[in-house]
mmCIF file of C-alpha atoms in Angstrom:
data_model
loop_
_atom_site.group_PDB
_atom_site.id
_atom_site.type_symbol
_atom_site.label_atom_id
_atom_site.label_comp_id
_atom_site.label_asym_id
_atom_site.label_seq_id
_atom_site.Cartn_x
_atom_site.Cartn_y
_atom_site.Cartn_z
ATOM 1 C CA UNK A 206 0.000 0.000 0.000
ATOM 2 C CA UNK A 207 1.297 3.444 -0.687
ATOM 3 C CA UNK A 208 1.027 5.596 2.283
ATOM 4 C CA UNK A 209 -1.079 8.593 1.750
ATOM 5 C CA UNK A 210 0.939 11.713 2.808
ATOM 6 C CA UNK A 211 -1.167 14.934 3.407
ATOM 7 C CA UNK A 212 0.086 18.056 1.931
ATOM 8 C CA UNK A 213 1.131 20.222 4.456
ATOM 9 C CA UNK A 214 -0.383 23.821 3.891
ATOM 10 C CA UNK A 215 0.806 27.202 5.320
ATOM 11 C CA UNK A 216 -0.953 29.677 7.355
ATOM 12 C CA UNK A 217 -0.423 32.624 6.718
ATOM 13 C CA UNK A 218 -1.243 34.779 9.735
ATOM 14 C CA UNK A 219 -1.919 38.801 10.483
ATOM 15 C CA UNK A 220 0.974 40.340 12.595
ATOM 16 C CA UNK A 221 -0.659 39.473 16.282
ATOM 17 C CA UNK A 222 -2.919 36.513 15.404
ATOM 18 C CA UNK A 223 -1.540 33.225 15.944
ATOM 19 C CA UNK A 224 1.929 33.782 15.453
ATOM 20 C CA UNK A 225 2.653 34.042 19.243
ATOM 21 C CA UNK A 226 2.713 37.875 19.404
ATOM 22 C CA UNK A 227 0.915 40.938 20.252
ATOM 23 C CA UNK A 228 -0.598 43.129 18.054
ATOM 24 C CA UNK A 229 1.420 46.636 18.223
ATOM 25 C CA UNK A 230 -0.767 49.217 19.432
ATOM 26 C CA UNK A 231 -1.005 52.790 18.102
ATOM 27 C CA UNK A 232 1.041 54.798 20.125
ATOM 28 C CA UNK A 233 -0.884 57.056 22.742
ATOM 29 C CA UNK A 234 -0.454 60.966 21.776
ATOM 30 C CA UNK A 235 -2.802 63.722 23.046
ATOM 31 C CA UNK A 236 -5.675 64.960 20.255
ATOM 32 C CA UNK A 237 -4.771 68.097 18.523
ATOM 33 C CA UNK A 238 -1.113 68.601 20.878
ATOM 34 C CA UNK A 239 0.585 69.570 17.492
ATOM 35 C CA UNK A 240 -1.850 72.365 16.629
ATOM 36 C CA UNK A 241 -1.389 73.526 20.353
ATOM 37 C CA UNK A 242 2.423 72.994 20.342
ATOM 38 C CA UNK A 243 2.585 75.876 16.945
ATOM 39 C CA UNK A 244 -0.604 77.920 19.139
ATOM 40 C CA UNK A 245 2.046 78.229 21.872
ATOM 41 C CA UNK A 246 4.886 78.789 20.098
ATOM 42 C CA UNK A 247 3.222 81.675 18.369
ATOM 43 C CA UNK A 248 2.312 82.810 21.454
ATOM 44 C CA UNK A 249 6.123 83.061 22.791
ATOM 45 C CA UNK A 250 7.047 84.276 19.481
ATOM 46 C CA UNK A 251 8.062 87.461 21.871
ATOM 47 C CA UNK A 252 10.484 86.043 24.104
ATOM 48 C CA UNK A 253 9.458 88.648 26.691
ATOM 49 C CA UNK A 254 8.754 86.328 29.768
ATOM 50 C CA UNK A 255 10.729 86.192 32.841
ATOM 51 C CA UNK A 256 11.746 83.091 31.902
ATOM 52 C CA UNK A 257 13.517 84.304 28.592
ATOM 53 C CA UNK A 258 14.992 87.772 30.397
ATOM 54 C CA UNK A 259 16.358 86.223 33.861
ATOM 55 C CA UNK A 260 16.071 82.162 33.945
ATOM 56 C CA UNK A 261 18.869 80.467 34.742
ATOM 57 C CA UNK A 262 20.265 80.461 31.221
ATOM 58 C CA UNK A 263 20.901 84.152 31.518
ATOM 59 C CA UNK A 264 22.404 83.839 35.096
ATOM 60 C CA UNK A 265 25.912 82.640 34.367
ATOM 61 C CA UNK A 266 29.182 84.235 33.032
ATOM 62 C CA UNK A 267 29.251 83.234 29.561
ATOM 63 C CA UNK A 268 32.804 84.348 29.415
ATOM 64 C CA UNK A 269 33.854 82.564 32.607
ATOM 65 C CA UNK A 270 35.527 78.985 31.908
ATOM 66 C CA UNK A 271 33.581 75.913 31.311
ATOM 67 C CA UNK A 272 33.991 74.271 34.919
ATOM 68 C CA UNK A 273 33.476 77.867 36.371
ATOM 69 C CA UNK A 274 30.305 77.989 33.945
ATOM 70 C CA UNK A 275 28.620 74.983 34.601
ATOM 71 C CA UNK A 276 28.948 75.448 38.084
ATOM 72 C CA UNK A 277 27.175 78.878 38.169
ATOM 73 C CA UNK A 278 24.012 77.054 36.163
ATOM 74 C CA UNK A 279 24.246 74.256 39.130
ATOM 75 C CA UNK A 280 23.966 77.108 41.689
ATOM 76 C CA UNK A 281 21.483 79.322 39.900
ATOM 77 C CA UNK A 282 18.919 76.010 39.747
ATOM 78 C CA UNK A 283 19.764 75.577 43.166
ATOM 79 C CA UNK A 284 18.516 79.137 43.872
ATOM 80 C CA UNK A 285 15.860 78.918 41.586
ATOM 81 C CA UNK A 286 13.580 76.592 42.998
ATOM 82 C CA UNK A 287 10.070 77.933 45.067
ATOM 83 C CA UNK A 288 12.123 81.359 43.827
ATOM 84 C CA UNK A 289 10.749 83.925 41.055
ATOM 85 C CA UNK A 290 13.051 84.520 38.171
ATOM 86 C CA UNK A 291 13.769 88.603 38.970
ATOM 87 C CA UNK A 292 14.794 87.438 42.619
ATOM 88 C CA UNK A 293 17.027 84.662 41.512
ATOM 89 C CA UNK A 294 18.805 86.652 38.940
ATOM 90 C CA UNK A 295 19.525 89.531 41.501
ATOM 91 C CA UNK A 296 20.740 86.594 43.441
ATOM 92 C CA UNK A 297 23.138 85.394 41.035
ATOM 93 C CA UNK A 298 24.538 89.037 40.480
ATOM 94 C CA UNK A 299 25.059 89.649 43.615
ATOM 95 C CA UNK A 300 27.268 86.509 44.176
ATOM 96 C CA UNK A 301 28.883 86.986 40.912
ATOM 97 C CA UNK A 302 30.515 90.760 41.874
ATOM 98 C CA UNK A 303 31.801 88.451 44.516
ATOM 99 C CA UNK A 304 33.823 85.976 41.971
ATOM 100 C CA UNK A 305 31.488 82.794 41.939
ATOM 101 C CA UNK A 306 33.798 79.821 41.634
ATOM 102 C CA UNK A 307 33.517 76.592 43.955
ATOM 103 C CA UNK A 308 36.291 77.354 45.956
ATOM 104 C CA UNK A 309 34.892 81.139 46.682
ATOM 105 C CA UNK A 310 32.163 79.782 48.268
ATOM 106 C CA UNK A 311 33.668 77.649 50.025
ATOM 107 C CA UNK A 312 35.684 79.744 51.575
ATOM 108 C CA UNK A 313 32.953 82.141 52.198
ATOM 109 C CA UNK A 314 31.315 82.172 55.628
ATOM 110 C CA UNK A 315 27.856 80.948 55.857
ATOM 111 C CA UNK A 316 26.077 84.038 57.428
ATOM 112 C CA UNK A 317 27.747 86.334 54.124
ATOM 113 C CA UNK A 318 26.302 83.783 51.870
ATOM 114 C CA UNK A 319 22.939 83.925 53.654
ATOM 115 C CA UNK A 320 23.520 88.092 52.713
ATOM 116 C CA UNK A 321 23.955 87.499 49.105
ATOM 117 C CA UNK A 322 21.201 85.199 47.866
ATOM 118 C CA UNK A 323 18.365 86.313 50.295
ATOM 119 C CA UNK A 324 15.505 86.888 49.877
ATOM 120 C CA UNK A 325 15.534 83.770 47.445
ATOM 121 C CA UNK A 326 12.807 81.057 49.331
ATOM 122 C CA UNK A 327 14.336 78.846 51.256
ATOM 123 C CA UNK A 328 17.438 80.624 51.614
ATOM 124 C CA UNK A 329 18.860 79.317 54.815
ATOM 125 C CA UNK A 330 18.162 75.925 53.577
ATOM 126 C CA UNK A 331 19.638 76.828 50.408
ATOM 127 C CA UNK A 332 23.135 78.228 52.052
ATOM 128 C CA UNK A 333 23.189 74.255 53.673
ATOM 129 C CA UNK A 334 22.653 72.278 50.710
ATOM 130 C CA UNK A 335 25.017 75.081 48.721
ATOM 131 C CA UNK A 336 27.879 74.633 51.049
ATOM 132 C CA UNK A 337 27.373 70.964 51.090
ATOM 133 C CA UNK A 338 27.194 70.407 47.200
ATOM 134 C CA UNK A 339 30.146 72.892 46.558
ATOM 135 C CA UNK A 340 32.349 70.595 48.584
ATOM 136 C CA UNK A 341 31.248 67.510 46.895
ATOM 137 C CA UNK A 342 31.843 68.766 43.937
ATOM 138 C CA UNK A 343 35.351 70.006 44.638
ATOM 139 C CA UNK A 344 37.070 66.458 46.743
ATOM 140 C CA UNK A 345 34.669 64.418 44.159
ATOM 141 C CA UNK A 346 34.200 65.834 40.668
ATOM 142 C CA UNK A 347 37.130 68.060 40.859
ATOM 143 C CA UNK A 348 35.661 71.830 40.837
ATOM 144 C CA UNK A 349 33.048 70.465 38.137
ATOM 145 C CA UNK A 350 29.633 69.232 38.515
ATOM 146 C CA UNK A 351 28.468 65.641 37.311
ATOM 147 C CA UNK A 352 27.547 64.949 33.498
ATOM 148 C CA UNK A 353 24.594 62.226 34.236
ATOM 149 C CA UNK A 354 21.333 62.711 35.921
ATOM 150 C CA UNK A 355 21.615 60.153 38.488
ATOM 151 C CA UNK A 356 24.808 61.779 39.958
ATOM 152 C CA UNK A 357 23.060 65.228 39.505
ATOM 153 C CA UNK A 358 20.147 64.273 41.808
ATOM 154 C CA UNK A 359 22.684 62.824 44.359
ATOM 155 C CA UNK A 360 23.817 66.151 45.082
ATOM 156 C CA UNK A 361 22.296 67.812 48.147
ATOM 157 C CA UNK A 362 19.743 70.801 47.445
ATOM 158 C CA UNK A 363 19.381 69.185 43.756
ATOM 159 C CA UNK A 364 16.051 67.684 42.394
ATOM 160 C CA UNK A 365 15.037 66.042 39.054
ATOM 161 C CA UNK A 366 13.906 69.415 37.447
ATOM 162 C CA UNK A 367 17.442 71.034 37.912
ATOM 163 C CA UNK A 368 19.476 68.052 37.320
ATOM 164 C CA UNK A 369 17.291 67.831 33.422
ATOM 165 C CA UNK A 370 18.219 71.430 33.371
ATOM 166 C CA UNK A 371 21.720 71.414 33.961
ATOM 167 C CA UNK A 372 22.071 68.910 31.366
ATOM 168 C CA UNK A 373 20.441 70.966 28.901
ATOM 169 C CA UNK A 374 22.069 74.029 29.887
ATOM 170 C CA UNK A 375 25.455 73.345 31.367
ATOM 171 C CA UNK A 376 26.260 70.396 29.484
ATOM 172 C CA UNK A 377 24.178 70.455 26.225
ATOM 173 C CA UNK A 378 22.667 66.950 26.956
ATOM 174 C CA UNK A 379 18.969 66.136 26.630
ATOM 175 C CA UNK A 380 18.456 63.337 28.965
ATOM 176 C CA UNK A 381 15.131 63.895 29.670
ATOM 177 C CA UNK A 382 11.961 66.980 30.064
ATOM 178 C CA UNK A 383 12.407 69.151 32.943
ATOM 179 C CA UNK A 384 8.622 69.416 34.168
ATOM 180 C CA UNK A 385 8.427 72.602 36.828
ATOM 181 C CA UNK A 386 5.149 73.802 38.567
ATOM 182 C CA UNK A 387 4.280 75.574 35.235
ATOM 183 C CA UNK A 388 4.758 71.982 32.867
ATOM 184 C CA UNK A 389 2.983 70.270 35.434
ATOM 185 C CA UNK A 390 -0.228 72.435 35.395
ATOM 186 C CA UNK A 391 -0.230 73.836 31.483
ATOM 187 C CA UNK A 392 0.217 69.934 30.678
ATOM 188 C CA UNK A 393 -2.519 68.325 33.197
ATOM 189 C CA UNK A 394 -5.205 71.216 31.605
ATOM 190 C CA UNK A 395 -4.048 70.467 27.877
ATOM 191 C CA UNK A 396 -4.822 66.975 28.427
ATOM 192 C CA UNK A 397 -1.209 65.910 27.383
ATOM 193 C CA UNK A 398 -1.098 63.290 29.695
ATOM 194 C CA UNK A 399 -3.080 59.944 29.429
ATOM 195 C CA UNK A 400 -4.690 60.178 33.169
ATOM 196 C CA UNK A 401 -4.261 63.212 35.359
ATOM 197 C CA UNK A 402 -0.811 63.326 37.588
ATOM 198 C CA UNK A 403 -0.305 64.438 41.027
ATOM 199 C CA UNK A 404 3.452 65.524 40.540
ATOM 200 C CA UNK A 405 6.083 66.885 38.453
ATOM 201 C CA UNK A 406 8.548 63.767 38.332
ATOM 202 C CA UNK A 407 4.578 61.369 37.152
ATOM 203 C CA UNK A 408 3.919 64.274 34.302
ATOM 204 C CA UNK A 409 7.887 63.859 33.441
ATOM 205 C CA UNK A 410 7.256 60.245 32.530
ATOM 206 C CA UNK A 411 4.258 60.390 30.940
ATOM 207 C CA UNK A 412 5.293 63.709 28.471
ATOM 208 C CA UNK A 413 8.080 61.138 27.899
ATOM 209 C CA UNK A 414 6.075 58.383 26.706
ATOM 210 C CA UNK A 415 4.910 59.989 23.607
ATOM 211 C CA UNK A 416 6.432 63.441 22.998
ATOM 212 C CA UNK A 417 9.072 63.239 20.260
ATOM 213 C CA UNK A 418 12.681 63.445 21.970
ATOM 214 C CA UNK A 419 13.452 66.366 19.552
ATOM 215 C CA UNK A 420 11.089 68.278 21.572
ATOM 216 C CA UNK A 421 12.352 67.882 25.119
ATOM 217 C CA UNK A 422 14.508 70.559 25.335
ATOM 218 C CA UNK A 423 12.202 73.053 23.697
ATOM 219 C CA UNK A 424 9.063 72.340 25.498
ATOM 220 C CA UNK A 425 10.876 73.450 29.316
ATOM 221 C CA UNK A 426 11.309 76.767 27.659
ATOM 222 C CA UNK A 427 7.738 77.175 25.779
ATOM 223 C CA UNK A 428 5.832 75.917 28.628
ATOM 224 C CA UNK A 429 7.541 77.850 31.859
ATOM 225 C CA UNK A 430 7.327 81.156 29.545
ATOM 226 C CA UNK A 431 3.368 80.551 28.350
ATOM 227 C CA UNK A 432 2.604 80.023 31.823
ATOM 228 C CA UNK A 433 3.971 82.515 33.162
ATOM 229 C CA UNK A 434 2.123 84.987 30.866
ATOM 230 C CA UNK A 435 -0.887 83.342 29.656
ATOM 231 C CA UNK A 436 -2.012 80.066 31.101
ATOM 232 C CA UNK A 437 -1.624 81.406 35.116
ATOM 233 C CA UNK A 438 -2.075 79.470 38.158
ATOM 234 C CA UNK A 439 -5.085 81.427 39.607
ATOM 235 C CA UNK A 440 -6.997 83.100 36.676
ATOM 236 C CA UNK A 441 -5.818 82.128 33.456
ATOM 237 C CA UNK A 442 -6.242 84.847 30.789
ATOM 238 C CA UNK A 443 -8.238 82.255 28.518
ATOM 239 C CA UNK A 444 -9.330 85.177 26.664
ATOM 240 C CA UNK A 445 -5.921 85.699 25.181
ATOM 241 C CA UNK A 446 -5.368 82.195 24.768
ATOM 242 C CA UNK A 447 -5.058 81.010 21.271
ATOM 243 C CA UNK A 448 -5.714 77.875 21.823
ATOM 244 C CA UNK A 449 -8.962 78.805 23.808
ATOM 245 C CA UNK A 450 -11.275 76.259 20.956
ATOM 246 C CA UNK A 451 -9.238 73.322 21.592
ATOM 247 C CA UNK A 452 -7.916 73.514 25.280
ATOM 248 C CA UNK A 453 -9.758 71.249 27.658
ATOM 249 C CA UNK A 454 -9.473 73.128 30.389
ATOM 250 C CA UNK A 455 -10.745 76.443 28.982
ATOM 251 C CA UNK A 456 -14.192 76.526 29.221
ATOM 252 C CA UNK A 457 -14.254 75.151 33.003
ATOM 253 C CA UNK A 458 -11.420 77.953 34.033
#
């Protein structure tokens, strides 16, 4: 007898069914965050917020060496936090006419740095973690400050925010979004986050999820600016808003 052999037959199967893996889902992105993104860049078209005239990229000697430099953006974050950008800046000027190099402050007493950066909030907290960090930096890094984000936030005084921003600024690294107060709120009331999040370091993740990595440096910038003029903590001016038709938040504000 001749043993009847069945023909084998292929299946051919759609990506995700039957062939042992998942479907790919569409990736999660915000409805109409493009059209807002160019509404809000129009909108800081001016580059006359605080943000643009004294934030912490205008603090620092630009002629000063690149140690000396970096280190002034380290301490101007430092001072910056809970702080508004006017009193920072005066801050930062003040301890500048002193010479502001690690081993100035360090020799400097702690009741003559209290002088300098007051009435910055937080200040006698701030001259702790300053002195601290300033010697860390000196026996560890050298006079410098660290090139990663994990070191960064190691450093007293320090959080997530400023270490993101001292990449960006000190060492021209984007390692991740620096979410303040201002990217928190502007991106819980455009919706740009999947569920609604408590704090800045929950709306860092999420932002990074889906916004495109070339816009992680800008959006620090765009967002601290717009809220500071526009989109407000108490009262946004909605009215001036031109993205008033397809913000979320607008008509309940």
């Amino acid at each position: 007898r001749r043993s009847r052999r069945r023909k084998s037959v292929a299946i051919a199967y759609e990506p995700g069914q039957g062939d042992g893996t998942e479907p790919q889902r569409p990736r999660w992105e915000p409805r109409d965050w493009r059209e807002q993104l160019e509404r809000i860049r129009e909108m800081r078209r001016g580059r006359d917020a605080p943000v643009d005239e004294m934030g912490v990229q205008t603090c620092y000697d630009s002629n000063a060496p690149p140690q000396v430099m970096r280190y002034q953006v380290l301490l101007a974050l430092m001072l910056s936090s809970q702080t508004k950008d006017q009193v920072t800046s005066a801050a930062m000027l003040r301890l500048r006419r002193r010479g502001l190099t690690v081993d100035s402050v360090l020799q400097m007493d702690d009741e003559t740095l209290g002088q300098l950066i007051y009435p910055v909030g937080f200040w006698r907290n701030k001259v702790k973690f300053i002195k601290q960090t300033t010697a860390i930096l000196k026996q560890k890094y050298g006079g410098d400050i660290p090139s990663t984000v994990e070191e960064l936030v190691q450093l007293p005084g320090v959080g997530p925010k400023m270490a993101h921003l001292a990449m960006h600024i000190a060492w021209d690294s984007v390692a991740g979004i620096a979410v303040d107060t201002h990217v928190h709120r502007i991106s819980n009331r455009l919706r740009w986050v999947r569920k609604e999040t408590k704090h800045p370091e929950e709306t860092r993740v999420a932002l990074e999820e889906w916004l495109p990595r070339a816009l992680w440096k800008e959006i620090n910038w765009l967002l601290v600016g717009f809220g500071q003029q526009t989109c407000l903590p108490v009262n946004p001016r909605c009215g001036q808003c031109l993205n008033q038709d397809i913000c979320p938040a607008a008509k309940r504000l």
